Tab-separated table of C-alpha atoms in Angstrom:
chain	number	residue	atom	x	y	z
A	27	UNK	CA	46.645	141.274	97.044
A	28	UNK	CA	45.975	138.143	99.078
A	29	UNK	CA	49.409	136.425	97.846
A	30	UNK	CA	46.959	134.271	96.054
A	31	UNK	CA	47.722	133.321	92.153
A	32	UNK	CA	44.581	133.052	91.162
A	33	UNK	CA	41.330	134.569	92.097
A	34	UNK	CA	39.409	132.750	93.944
A	35	UNK	CA	35.264	132.148	93.957
A	36	UNK	CA	33.879	133.042	97.295
A	37	UNK	CA	31.573	130.225	97.461
A	38	UNK	CA	33.302	127.059	98.231
A	39	UNK	CA	32.854	124.013	95.563
A	40	UNK	CA	31.785	120.670	97.002
A	41	UNK	CA	34.268	117.700	97.387
A	42	UNK	CA	33.015	114.476	95.660
A	43	UNK	CA	32.874	111.923	97.794
A	44	UNK	CA	36.175	109.091	97.994
A	45	UNK	CA	36.598	105.778	99.488
A	46	UNK	CA	37.435	106.604	103.182
A	47	UNK	CA	40.635	104.640	102.828
A	48	UNK	CA	41.460	107.129	99.804
A	49	UNK	CA	43.398	109.575	102.164
A	50	UNK	CA	44.965	107.474	104.821
A	51	UNK	CA	46.271	104.192	102.339
A	52	UNK	CA	48.093	107.407	100.098
A	53	UNK	CA	49.514	108.868	103.523
A	54	UNK	CA	51.104	106.130	104.608
A	55	UNK	CA	51.939	104.417	101.097
A	56	UNK	CA	53.388	107.928	100.227
A	57	UNK	CA	55.951	107.419	103.117
A	58	UNK	CA	57.546	104.151	102.038
A	59	UNK	CA	58.637	105.876	99.150
A	60	UNK	CA	60.821	108.328	101.446
A	61	UNK	CA	62.061	105.566	103.682
A	62	UNK	CA	62.849	103.459	100.788
A	63	UNK	CA	65.833	105.841	100.114
A	64	UNK	CA	66.888	106.316	104.099
A	65	UNK	CA	66.562	103.504	105.457
A	66	UNK	CA	70.303	101.043	104.943
A	67	UNK	CA	71.806	104.744	105.736
A	68	UNK	CA	70.433	104.929	109.057
A	69	UNK	CA	71.543	100.780	109.712
A	70	UNK	CA	74.536	102.315	110.096
A	71	UNK	CA	73.777	105.234	111.605
A	72	UNK	CA	72.054	103.146	114.577
A	73	UNK	CA	74.924	100.711	114.039
A	74	UNK	CA	77.799	103.557	114.686
A	75	UNK	CA	75.459	105.587	117.499
A	76	UNK	CA	74.164	102.713	119.498
A	77	UNK	CA	77.506	99.988	119.228
A	78	UNK	CA	80.771	100.260	120.995
A	79	UNK	CA	83.060	99.650	118.973
A	80	UNK	CA	81.758	100.886	115.357
A	81	UNK	CA	82.500	104.700	114.343
A	82	UNK	CA	80.382	106.227	111.437
A	83	UNK	CA	83.076	108.273	109.021
A	84	UNK	CA	81.289	108.297	105.779
A	85	UNK	CA	79.558	111.975	106.153
A	86	UNK	CA	80.158	112.514	102.469
A	87	UNK	CA	77.463	109.596	101.269
A	88	UNK	CA	75.256	110.946	104.236
A	89	UNK	CA	75.003	114.562	102.877
A	90	UNK	CA	73.869	112.618	99.260
A	91	UNK	CA	71.652	110.222	101.377
A	92	UNK	CA	69.627	113.700	102.535
A	93	UNK	CA	69.794	115.580	99.750
A	94	UNK	CA	68.274	112.435	98.041
A	95	UNK	CA	65.422	112.565	100.272
A	96	UNK	CA	64.792	115.894	99.906
A	97	UNK	CA	64.451	115.181	96.539
A	98	UNK	CA	62.160	112.142	96.756
A	99	UNK	CA	60.425	113.923	99.605
A	100	UNK	CA	59.344	116.987	97.455
A	101	UNK	CA	58.512	114.781	94.326
A	102	UNK	CA	56.389	112.172	96.460
A	103	UNK	CA	54.288	115.577	97.907
A	104	UNK	CA	54.328	116.764	94.685
A	105	UNK	CA	52.425	113.868	93.310
A	106	UNK	CA	50.261	113.302	96.239
A	107	UNK	CA	49.133	116.857	95.574
A	108	UNK	CA	48.386	116.214	92.286
A	109	UNK	CA	46.072	113.424	92.536
A	110	UNK	CA	44.238	115.175	95.254
A	111	UNK	CA	43.393	118.024	92.776
A	112	UNK	CA	42.754	115.926	89.845
A	113	UNK	CA	40.102	114.621	92.627
A	114	UNK	CA	38.474	117.902	92.640
A	115	UNK	CA	39.629	117.980	96.475
A	116	UNK	CA	41.014	121.303	97.044
A	117	UNK	CA	42.461	120.752	100.656
A	118	UNK	CA	46.062	119.446	99.816
A	119	UNK	CA	47.948	122.004	102.423
A	120	UNK	CA	47.578	118.750	104.968
A	121	UNK	CA	47.907	115.853	102.850
A	122	UNK	CA	51.039	117.106	101.682
A	123	UNK	CA	52.656	117.338	105.170
A	124	UNK	CA	51.212	113.843	106.144
A	125	UNK	CA	52.217	112.069	103.210
A	126	UNK	CA	55.533	112.806	103.609
A	127	UNK	CA	55.948	112.849	107.532
A	128	UNK	CA	54.403	109.367	107.831
A	129	UNK	CA	58.008	108.364	106.906
A	130	UNK	CA	58.964	109.129	110.648
A	131	UNK	CA	56.428	106.118	111.698
A	132	UNK	CA	58.467	103.711	109.276
A	133	UNK	CA	61.254	104.748	110.443
A	134	UNK	CA	60.445	104.293	114.132
A	135	UNK	CA	59.042	100.833	112.783
A	136	UNK	CA	62.554	100.432	111.769
A	137	UNK	CA	63.643	101.349	115.251
A	138	UNK	CA	61.750	98.340	116.665
A	139	UNK	CA	63.190	96.239	114.323
A	140	UNK	CA	66.712	97.407	115.348
A	141	UNK	CA	66.324	96.958	118.649
A	142	UNK	CA	65.025	93.384	118.428
A	143	UNK	CA	67.845	92.422	116.631
A	144	UNK	CA	70.495	94.798	118.888
A	145	UNK	CA	72.358	93.216	121.494
A	146	UNK	CA	70.860	95.945	124.298
A	147	UNK	CA	69.086	94.851	127.342
A	148	UNK	CA	68.078	96.447	130.433
A	149	UNK	CA	65.315	99.021	131.631
A	150	UNK	CA	67.246	102.157	131.383
A	151	UNK	CA	68.972	101.186	127.903
A	152	UNK	CA	65.468	100.705	126.518
A	153	UNK	CA	63.726	103.427	127.829
A	154	UNK	CA	66.851	106.012	126.754
A	155	UNK	CA	67.085	104.190	123.336
A	156	UNK	CA	63.142	104.698	122.696
A	157	UNK	CA	63.341	107.888	124.275
A	158	UNK	CA	65.847	108.900	121.811
A	159	UNK	CA	64.607	107.262	118.842
A	160	UNK	CA	60.938	108.557	119.769
A	161	UNK	CA	62.960	112.301	119.517
A	162	UNK	CA	64.426	111.420	116.304
A	163	UNK	CA	61.918	110.246	114.451
A	164	UNK	CA	59.407	113.088	115.247
A	165	UNK	CA	62.454	115.954	113.712
A	166	UNK	CA	62.484	113.234	110.709
A	167	UNK	CA	58.569	113.372	110.464
A	168	UNK	CA	58.677	117.039	111.266
A	169	UNK	CA	61.206	118.066	108.733
A	170	UNK	CA	59.984	115.633	105.965
A	171	UNK	CA	56.491	117.286	106.246
A	172	UNK	CA	57.841	120.793	106.640
A	173	UNK	CA	59.860	120.090	102.875
A	174	UNK	CA	57.111	118.623	101.716
A	175	UNK	CA	54.598	121.490	102.143
A	176	UNK	CA	56.927	123.881	100.634
A	177	UNK	CA	57.343	121.846	97.696
A	178	UNK	CA	54.006	120.802	97.213
A	179	UNK	CA	52.880	124.942	97.738
A	180	UNK	CA	54.813	126.127	95.289
A	181	UNK	CA	53.789	123.461	92.374
A	182	UNK	CA	50.218	124.472	93.338
A	183	UNK	CA	50.758	128.475	93.198
A	184	UNK	CA	52.945	127.469	90.123
A	185	UNK	CA	50.192	125.396	88.421
A	186	UNK	CA	47.389	128.062	89.302
A	187	UNK	CA	49.213	131.411	88.638
A	188	UNK	CA	48.817	131.355	84.856
A	189	UNK	CA	45.243	130.708	85.516
A	190	UNK	CA	42.980	134.397	85.309
C-alpha cells in the first residue's frame, strides 16, 4: 500500500498555465491573515521583552492567541490548497507551506517597525535585537508552515479518500 487515498495515474497531467504572479501573490496575501491575528499581542510581547520596566503577565490570553493562530493558519492553508486544486494544480504541498510561512516575513517587518518606534540605540543592541528577532521570525514561519502543511495534507487526504 502506497498510503495514497486514491489511485493515481502513472502519467502526470499537464498543469494549465497561470499568470506568473498567481502563486507568489497568493502566498504573500495569505500570510497577512495569520499575522493579523497576532500583531497586537506581538506588541505586548516585544514591549515586555525589550523594555526595562514592563512585565508580561497575560499568559492565558497568549495561549488563546496561539490557539486562534493555529486555527487560522490551518484554515488559510486549506483555502489556498483548494484554490490550487480548483486551478488543476496538484503541486499543493510547498504552496501550503509558503502561504502561511510568509507570516514570519510580515512579523520581521513588524520588528523593523517596533525598532524604529523604540528607544534602542547602539551597534550591539542593534545586532542583538535583529539577531534575536530574525531567529524568532524564522521559528514562527517554520511553525506556521508546518501547521499549514499538516492541515492541508489532512484536507487533501480527506477529500480524495472517497474517490475510487
